[in-house]
């Protein structure tokens, strides 16, 4: 499309980036709520649309550019290839809905804050774009840090609350530890040439030892951004603290920049892949996924629940990457392409599904001011539009056909099922266990989504204030509708999506699903061969729709006129109160019981003689005690030791300089 | 006799300086301490002018005059006025065990001589043998600052340290360039005025010039 106009995709994308920055500055300068929400955000969404279109055009080719800004003799290198174009597509397509939603959501904010937020929001989008475009380590790190800082300020929008400040600090800390690891990884990869362009790294060669070090530095560094297991601590704190559209951006898009980084380093910049990297990534991914879903099941804060669910989904994506490395290193390129496609597919799916759900929580928060699941309930009557959107989002995230979540998880499982025949016997034994754990994760994700939707929308309102809530505003509905459209389109037309993903697979593992996936027509998705497995969402959708319609017609026909409305059977409880419903805690209780060894549960049981019994259970993250608490304690201990140097006695201070002087004199002697 | 008469005078001045440094280290009366400091300045001026005479370095005469004016006359006068105004003329200081301090001082002198030996062999000046003494008096003055608990003796220690540095410069390289010396002299004078103001401030804040009260300033 753009090629016919004589404009290369990279110029269009750069133009959008500059446009975003100008919009942000404009918002800051104007300080006008009406203009920012009614003009700047919708116009920014058009920028997203243009970006997505340009990225779609850039999927098939390679295009480079050099920006003459930066330090002297150190210009910024830019490059768009299939991998970055895919992630730019993800960014552009999913940010359309989020930005439109923001236009409605941020209207209630104070003017001064909104101008600043508008700037931070657009810098965040622009810096993520530049992360995907960067073609040298310098540009990459600049964009990466700009992304971390702008998102930090977005997370701490409500900085008058101490827990938000704490969450922001934790986020910033872990983001920087990760950034240091990434920087060291680039340092290893440039191999002493002093040339930090990705082009040099691509053509350089590292020994297996140094390549492994680079891979694990990248896994650690990008894992800190993605929330992979030991570095996940910031995620359930920062995502709930941020305003909802920002949570959607963080979870939907920013976590994918880390996935992009892992893929870029391990498949594009490193010239060798070793099979046991894949085993490590696979295991880490499985633990992350299981951890995320189990903790999501016991949360009572709706945004925390979604944050843990994000950890789970990142885990699933990492499992796919691990599997890809194993297959690629064993020379099974077709299977590598399959699992890579599944990973990428899940990335873009997650951007839409989780974006949609976070936006939905924004609307709920807007309407009720309540994040605690125990205070919500019965919202389906008051917010019917939102309830429908969220139903689609939860079904997609639960991995039910014909929506998009099913396609990627199904592809992932296909990759697992086809894996016997690997050369390493131990991996062959690992794979069925991993597949079983993945299925368990998917099943628990379904459980989590039932809890999420059921407690918020079904039943009776648990709080008196819920009687007067209003549905989402028009901008919010348009925004969510975009996300819903994405979820449905990605679910119904997987063959088209996979045709586009093939460019990425071709670039990274030199193979693609293309011919086999669509050889039985665009209607059927057959990842390897038609006789093994195939899936047609459109036919499934038709069956579901026709089944529902037929049943409704049948009911209408046979029971017409004989329908009698009476009081429902009350199970012997004539008084049904909102407090008698199953609560979020109650719903998660079985999981809490089963996995008690896995998480630290602190329970407070009332005594049998207590006239006002109060039951209280709190779930703690055990990994915090294992990984973070020792570091914190060691830090404090060292700090205390150093603090002892400070006596406040001037003689002692003089003595310090005297001893230093004597030591130095003795040294030069 | 291998050493010319000027060299012998310089050596004697150096010995006197070291003696005065030890005397200052063990002197508990503030008034006597200031007198000793004044004497140190005087001997420093004499030795500098002898060095100037024997080495025909004209600018050292100016240095000697400056030292005499500033360190033997002006600074002791300021200090005298200060202790009269602060009414601490007859103050006696409690100190650590004096013999222990003297022993530490002896060890420092040995260390300084050991340190200065290779430099002395390289230097071609007439005063090269006194470098060890100069360094020793710097270290002894430093030690004095550490062991004193009152503000005025600490300042005297600081000034004495500057004296030692000046002597070291003279003995190693026939003094520093005139600009540097003027600068240092001005620094010392200004520093003295500022510290004088500080004394009054410290006393109004803590009712005493004993520095141990300043421990309260430490952040808990």
PDB file of N, CA, C and O in Angstrom, chain A residues 643 646-655 657-658 661-663 665-666 668-669, chain B residues 108 111 114-115 135 139 142-143 145-149 154 211-212 214-215 218-219:
ATOM      1  N   UNK A 643      27.222   2.306  58.047  1.00  0.00           N
ATOM      2  CA  UNK A 643      26.729   3.377  58.907  1.00  0.00           C
ATOM      3  C   UNK A 643      27.524   3.507  60.187  1.00  0.00           C
ATOM      4  O   UNK A 643      27.596   4.587  60.770  1.00  0.00           O
ATOM      5  N   UNK A 646      30.153   6.166  60.682  1.00  0.00           N
ATOM      6  CA  UNK A 646      29.787   7.544  60.996  1.00  0.00           C
ATOM      7  C   UNK A 646      29.550   7.673  62.497  1.00  0.00           C
ATOM      8  O   UNK A 646      28.528   7.274  63.015  1.00  0.00           O
ATOM      9  N   UNK A 647      30.522   8.242  63.226  1.00  0.00           N
ATOM     10  CA  UNK A 647      30.403   8.363  64.659  1.00  0.00           C
ATOM     11  C   UNK A 647      29.884   9.711  65.088  1.00  0.00           C
ATOM     12  O   UNK A 647      29.355   9.868  66.160  1.00  0.00           O
ATOM     13  N   UNK A 648      30.136  10.695  64.253  1.00  0.00           N
ATOM     14  CA  UNK A 648      29.852  12.051  64.678  1.00  0.00           C
ATOM     15  C   UNK A 648      30.986  12.636  65.508  1.00  0.00           C
ATOM     16  O   UNK A 648      30.897  13.760  65.969  1.00  0.00           O
ATOM     17  N   UNK A 649      32.072  11.885  65.704  1.00  0.00           N
ATOM     18  CA  UNK A 649      33.210  12.423  66.465  1.00  0.00           C
ATOM     19  C   UNK A 649      34.265  12.885  65.501  1.00  0.00           C
ATOM     20  O   UNK A 649      34.776  12.127  64.687  1.00  0.00           O
ATOM     21  N   UNK A 650      34.603  14.144  65.618  1.00  0.00           N
ATOM     22  CA  UNK A 650      35.502  14.754  64.636  1.00  0.00           C
ATOM     23  C   UNK A 650      36.879  14.103  64.687  1.00  0.00           C
ATOM     24  O   UNK A 650      37.566  13.965  63.674  1.00  0.00           O
ATOM     25  N   UNK A 651      37.257  13.601  65.891  1.00  0.00           N
ATOM     26  CA  UNK A 651      38.574  12.949  66.006  1.00  0.00           C
ATOM     27  C   UNK A 651      38.639  11.695  65.171  1.00  0.00           C
ATOM     28  O   UNK A 651      39.658  11.407  64.534  1.00  0.00           O
ATOM     29  N   UNK A 652      37.524  10.965  65.195  1.00  0.00           N
ATOM     30  CA  UNK A 652      37.528   9.713  64.426  1.00  0.00           C
ATOM     31  C   UNK A 652      37.607  10.016  62.939  1.00  0.00           C
ATOM     32  O   UNK A 652      38.324   9.341  62.191  1.00  0.00           O
ATOM     33  N   UNK A 653      36.891  11.059  62.526  1.00  0.00           N
ATOM     34  CA  UNK A 653      36.968  11.414  61.112  1.00  0.00           C
ATOM     35  C   UNK A 653      38.391  11.822  60.737  1.00  0.00           C
ATOM     36  O   UNK A 653      38.911  11.454  59.673  1.00  0.00           O
ATOM     37  N   UNK A 654      39.033  12.591  61.624  1.00  0.00           N
ATOM     38  CA  UNK A 654      40.414  12.981  61.356  1.00  0.00           C
ATOM     39  C   UNK A 654      41.307  11.757  61.290  1.00  0.00           C
ATOM     40  O   UNK A 654      42.194  11.654  60.443  1.00  0.00           O
ATOM     41  N   UNK A 655      41.002  10.801  62.197  1.00  0.00           N
ATOM     42  CA  UNK A 655      41.792   9.572  62.218  1.00  0.00           C
ATOM     43  C   UNK A 655      41.665   8.836  60.885  1.00  0.00           C
ATOM     44  O   UNK A 655      42.647   8.292  60.370  1.00  0.00           O
ATOM     45  N   UNK A 657      41.204  10.105  57.908  1.00  0.00           N
ATOM     46  CA  UNK A 657      42.047  10.697  56.869  1.00  0.00           C
ATOM     47  C   UNK A 657      43.526  10.495  57.197  1.00  0.00           C
ATOM     48  O   UNK A 657      44.339  10.311  56.297  1.00  0.00           O
ATOM     49  N   UNK A 658      43.851  10.474  58.500  1.00  0.00           N
ATOM     50  CA  UNK A 658      45.244  10.242  58.887  1.00  0.00           C
ATOM     51  C   UNK A 658      45.701   8.856  58.465  1.00  0.00           C
ATOM     52  O   UNK A 658      46.778   8.696  57.862  1.00  0.00           O
ATOM     53  N   UNK A 661      46.094   8.703  54.811  1.00  0.00           N
ATOM     54  CA  UNK A 661      47.340   9.357  54.403  1.00  0.00           C
ATOM     55  C   UNK A 661      48.540   8.442  54.631  1.00  0.00           C
ATOM     56  O   UNK A 661      49.370   8.244  53.724  1.00  0.00           O
ATOM     57  N   UNK A 662      48.599   7.850  55.840  1.00  0.00           N
ATOM     58  CA  UNK A 662      49.731   6.965  56.154  1.00  0.00           C
ATOM     59  C   UNK A 662      49.751   5.778  55.203  1.00  0.00           C
ATOM     60  O   UNK A 662      50.796   5.386  54.680  1.00  0.00           O
ATOM     61  N   UNK A 663      48.582   5.198  54.940  1.00  0.00           N
ATOM     62  CA  UNK A 663      48.529   4.019  54.073  1.00  0.00           C
ATOM     63  C   UNK A 663      49.006   4.388  52.671  1.00  0.00           C
ATOM     64  O   UNK A 663      49.788   3.650  52.054  1.00  0.00           O
ATOM     65  N   UNK A 665      50.957   6.867  51.846  1.00  0.00           N
ATOM     66  CA  UNK A 665      52.403   7.137  51.881  1.00  0.00           C
ATOM     67  C   UNK A 665      53.178   5.831  51.884  1.00  0.00           C
ATOM     68  O   UNK A 665      54.164   5.674  51.159  1.00  0.00           O
ATOM     69  N   UNK A 666      52.736   4.888  52.719  1.00  0.00           N
ATOM     70  CA  UNK A 666      53.415   3.591  52.779  1.00  0.00           C
ATOM     71  C   UNK A 666      53.318   2.891  51.435  1.00  0.00           C
ATOM     72  O   UNK A 666      54.238   2.189  51.006  1.00  0.00           O
ATOM     73  N   UNK A 668      53.102   4.323  48.338  1.00  0.00           N
ATOM     74  CA  UNK A 668      53.969   4.860  47.281  1.00  0.00           C
ATOM     75  C   UNK A 668      55.417   4.534  47.573  1.00  0.00           C
ATOM     76  O   UNK A 668      56.262   4.545  46.685  1.00  0.00           O
ATOM     77  N   UNK A 669      55.706   4.268  48.844  1.00  0.00           N
ATOM     78  CA  UNK A 669      57.085   3.940  49.171  1.00  0.00           C
ATOM     79  C   UNK A 669      57.429   2.618  48.496  1.00  0.00           C
ATOM     80  O   UNK A 669      58.469   2.405  47.991  1.00  0.00           O
TER      81      UNK A 669
ATOM     82  N   UNK B 108      55.876   7.700  64.317  1.00  0.00           N
ATOM     83  CA  UNK B 108      55.593   8.484  63.112  1.00  0.00           C
ATOM     84  C   UNK B 108      56.863   9.107  62.561  1.00  0.00           C
ATOM     85  O   UNK B 108      57.071   9.170  61.335  1.00  0.00           O
ATOM     86  N   UNK B 111      58.756   6.540  60.750  1.00  0.00           N
ATOM     87  CA  UNK B 111      58.079   6.292  59.475  1.00  0.00           C
ATOM     88  C   UNK B 111      58.404   7.392  58.472  1.00  0.00           C
ATOM     89  O   UNK B 111      58.723   7.124  57.297  1.00  0.00           O
ATOM     90  N   UNK B 114      61.948   7.147  57.194  1.00  0.00           N
ATOM     91  CA  UNK B 114      62.033   6.025  56.271  1.00  0.00           C
ATOM     92  C   UNK B 114      61.478   6.403  54.911  1.00  0.00           C
ATOM     93  O   UNK B 114      62.019   6.066  53.854  1.00  0.00           O
ATOM     94  N   UNK B 115      60.372   7.169  54.969  1.00  0.00           N
ATOM     95  CA  UNK B 115      59.707   7.586  53.741  1.00  0.00           C
ATOM     96  C   UNK B 115      60.558   8.583  52.960  1.00  0.00           C
ATOM     97  O   UNK B 115      60.624   8.531  51.721  1.00  0.00           O
ATOM     98  N   UNK B 135      58.431  16.171  57.058  1.00  0.00           N
ATOM     99  CA  UNK B 135      57.296  15.253  56.976  1.00  0.00           C
ATOM    100  C   UNK B 135      56.863  14.813  58.351  1.00  0.00           C
ATOM    101  O   UNK B 135      55.666  14.674  58.626  1.00  0.00           O
ATOM    102  N   UNK B 139      53.109  15.084  60.099  1.00  0.00           N
ATOM    103  CA  UNK B 139      52.369  13.964  60.692  1.00  0.00           C
ATOM    104  C   UNK B 139      52.080  14.217  62.168  1.00  0.00           C
ATOM    105  O   UNK B 139      50.997  13.907  62.656  1.00  0.00           O
ATOM    106  N   UNK B 142      49.237  16.540  62.535  1.00  0.00           N
ATOM    107  CA  UNK B 142      48.009  15.802  62.272  1.00  0.00           C
ATOM    108  C   UNK B 142      47.598  15.011  63.506  1.00  0.00           C
ATOM    109  O   UNK B 142      46.431  15.019  63.939  1.00  0.00           O
ATOM    110  N   UNK B 143      48.576  14.335  64.086  1.00  0.00           N
ATOM    111  CA  UNK B 143      48.306  13.553  65.301  1.00  0.00           C
ATOM    112  C   UNK B 143      47.764  14.457  66.395  1.00  0.00           C
ATOM    113  O   UNK B 143      46.842  14.088  67.128  1.00  0.00           O
ATOM    114  N   UNK B 145      45.985  17.153  65.980  1.00  0.00           N
ATOM    115  CA  UNK B 145      44.579  17.449  65.687  1.00  0.00           C
ATOM    116  C   UNK B 145      43.678  16.316  66.136  1.00  0.00           C
ATOM    117  O   UNK B 145      42.558  16.528  66.603  1.00  0.00           O
ATOM    118  N   UNK B 146      44.164  15.078  65.959  1.00  0.00           N
ATOM    119  CA  UNK B 146      43.330  13.936  66.324  1.00  0.00           C
ATOM    120  C   UNK B 146      43.151  13.846  67.835  1.00  0.00           C
ATOM    121  O   UNK B 146      42.069  13.541  68.322  1.00  0.00           O
ATOM    122  N   UNK B 147      44.241  14.149  68.580  1.00  0.00           N
ATOM    123  CA  UNK B 147      44.174  13.884  70.015  1.00  0.00           C
ATOM    124  C   UNK B 147      43.532  15.014  70.801  1.00  0.00           C
ATOM    125  O   UNK B 147      43.180  14.820  71.953  1.00  0.00           O
ATOM    126  N   UNK B 148      43.374  16.199  70.212  1.00  0.00           N
ATOM    127  CA  UNK B 148      42.792  17.307  70.974  1.00  0.00           C
ATOM    128  C   UNK B 148      41.275  17.259  70.909  1.00  0.00           C
ATOM    129  O   UNK B 148      40.706  16.913  69.870  1.00  0.00           O
ATOM    130  N   UNK B 149      40.654  17.661  72.015  1.00  0.00           N
ATOM    131  CA  UNK B 149      39.199  17.641  72.011  1.00  0.00           C
ATOM    132  C   UNK B 149      38.610  19.037  71.925  1.00  0.00           C
ATOM    133  O   UNK B 149      37.437  19.202  71.690  1.00  0.00           O
ATOM    134  N   UNK B 154      42.877  22.413  68.086  1.00  0.00           N
ATOM    135  CA  UNK B 154      42.780  21.747  66.768  1.00  0.00           C
ATOM    136  C   UNK B 154      43.161  22.704  65.656  1.00  0.00           C
ATOM    137  O   UNK B 154      43.844  22.328  64.708  1.00  0.00           O
ATOM    138  N   UNK B 211      34.641  19.649  71.453  1.00  0.00           N
ATOM    139  CA  UNK B 211      34.048  19.129  70.223  1.00  0.00           C
ATOM    140  C   UNK B 211      33.227  17.869  70.434  1.00  0.00           C
ATOM    141  O   UNK B 211      32.543  17.417  69.549  1.00  0.00           O
ATOM    142  N   UNK B 212      33.330  17.294  71.645  1.00  0.00           N
ATOM    143  CA  UNK B 212      32.564  16.056  71.836  1.00  0.00           C
ATOM    144  C   UNK B 212      31.063  16.333  71.825  1.00  0.00           C
ATOM    145  O   UNK B 212      30.273  15.436  71.557  1.00  0.00           O
ATOM    146  N   UNK B 214      29.611  17.923  69.649  1.00  0.00           N
ATOM    147  CA  UNK B 214      29.133  17.907  68.260  1.00  0.00           C
ATOM    148  C   UNK B 214      28.699  16.519  67.824  1.00  0.00           C
ATOM    149  O   UNK B 214      28.125  16.360  66.745  1.00  0.00           O
ATOM    150  N   UNK B 215      28.967  15.520  68.657  1.00  0.00           N
ATOM    151  CA  UNK B 215      28.471  14.176  68.323  1.00  0.00           C
ATOM    152  C   UNK B 215      26.964  14.147  68.219  1.00  0.00           C
ATOM    153  O   UNK B 215      26.390  13.303  67.564  1.00  0.00           O
ATOM    154  N   UNK B 218      25.009  13.993  64.874  1.00  0.00           N
ATOM    155  CA  UNK B 218      24.942  12.791  64.035  1.00  0.00           C
ATOM    156  C   UNK B 218      23.491  12.372  63.818  1.00  0.00           C
ATOM    157  O   UNK B 218      22.672  12.422  64.721  1.00  0.00           O
ATOM    158  N   UNK B 219      23.241  11.936  62.615  1.00  0.00           N
ATOM    159  CA  UNK B 219      21.889  11.487  62.283  1.00  0.00           C
ATOM    160  C   UNK B 219      21.680  10.077  62.818  1.00  0.00           C
ATOM    161  O   UNK B 219      22.523   9.218  62.609  1.00  0.00           O
TER     162      UNK B 219
END
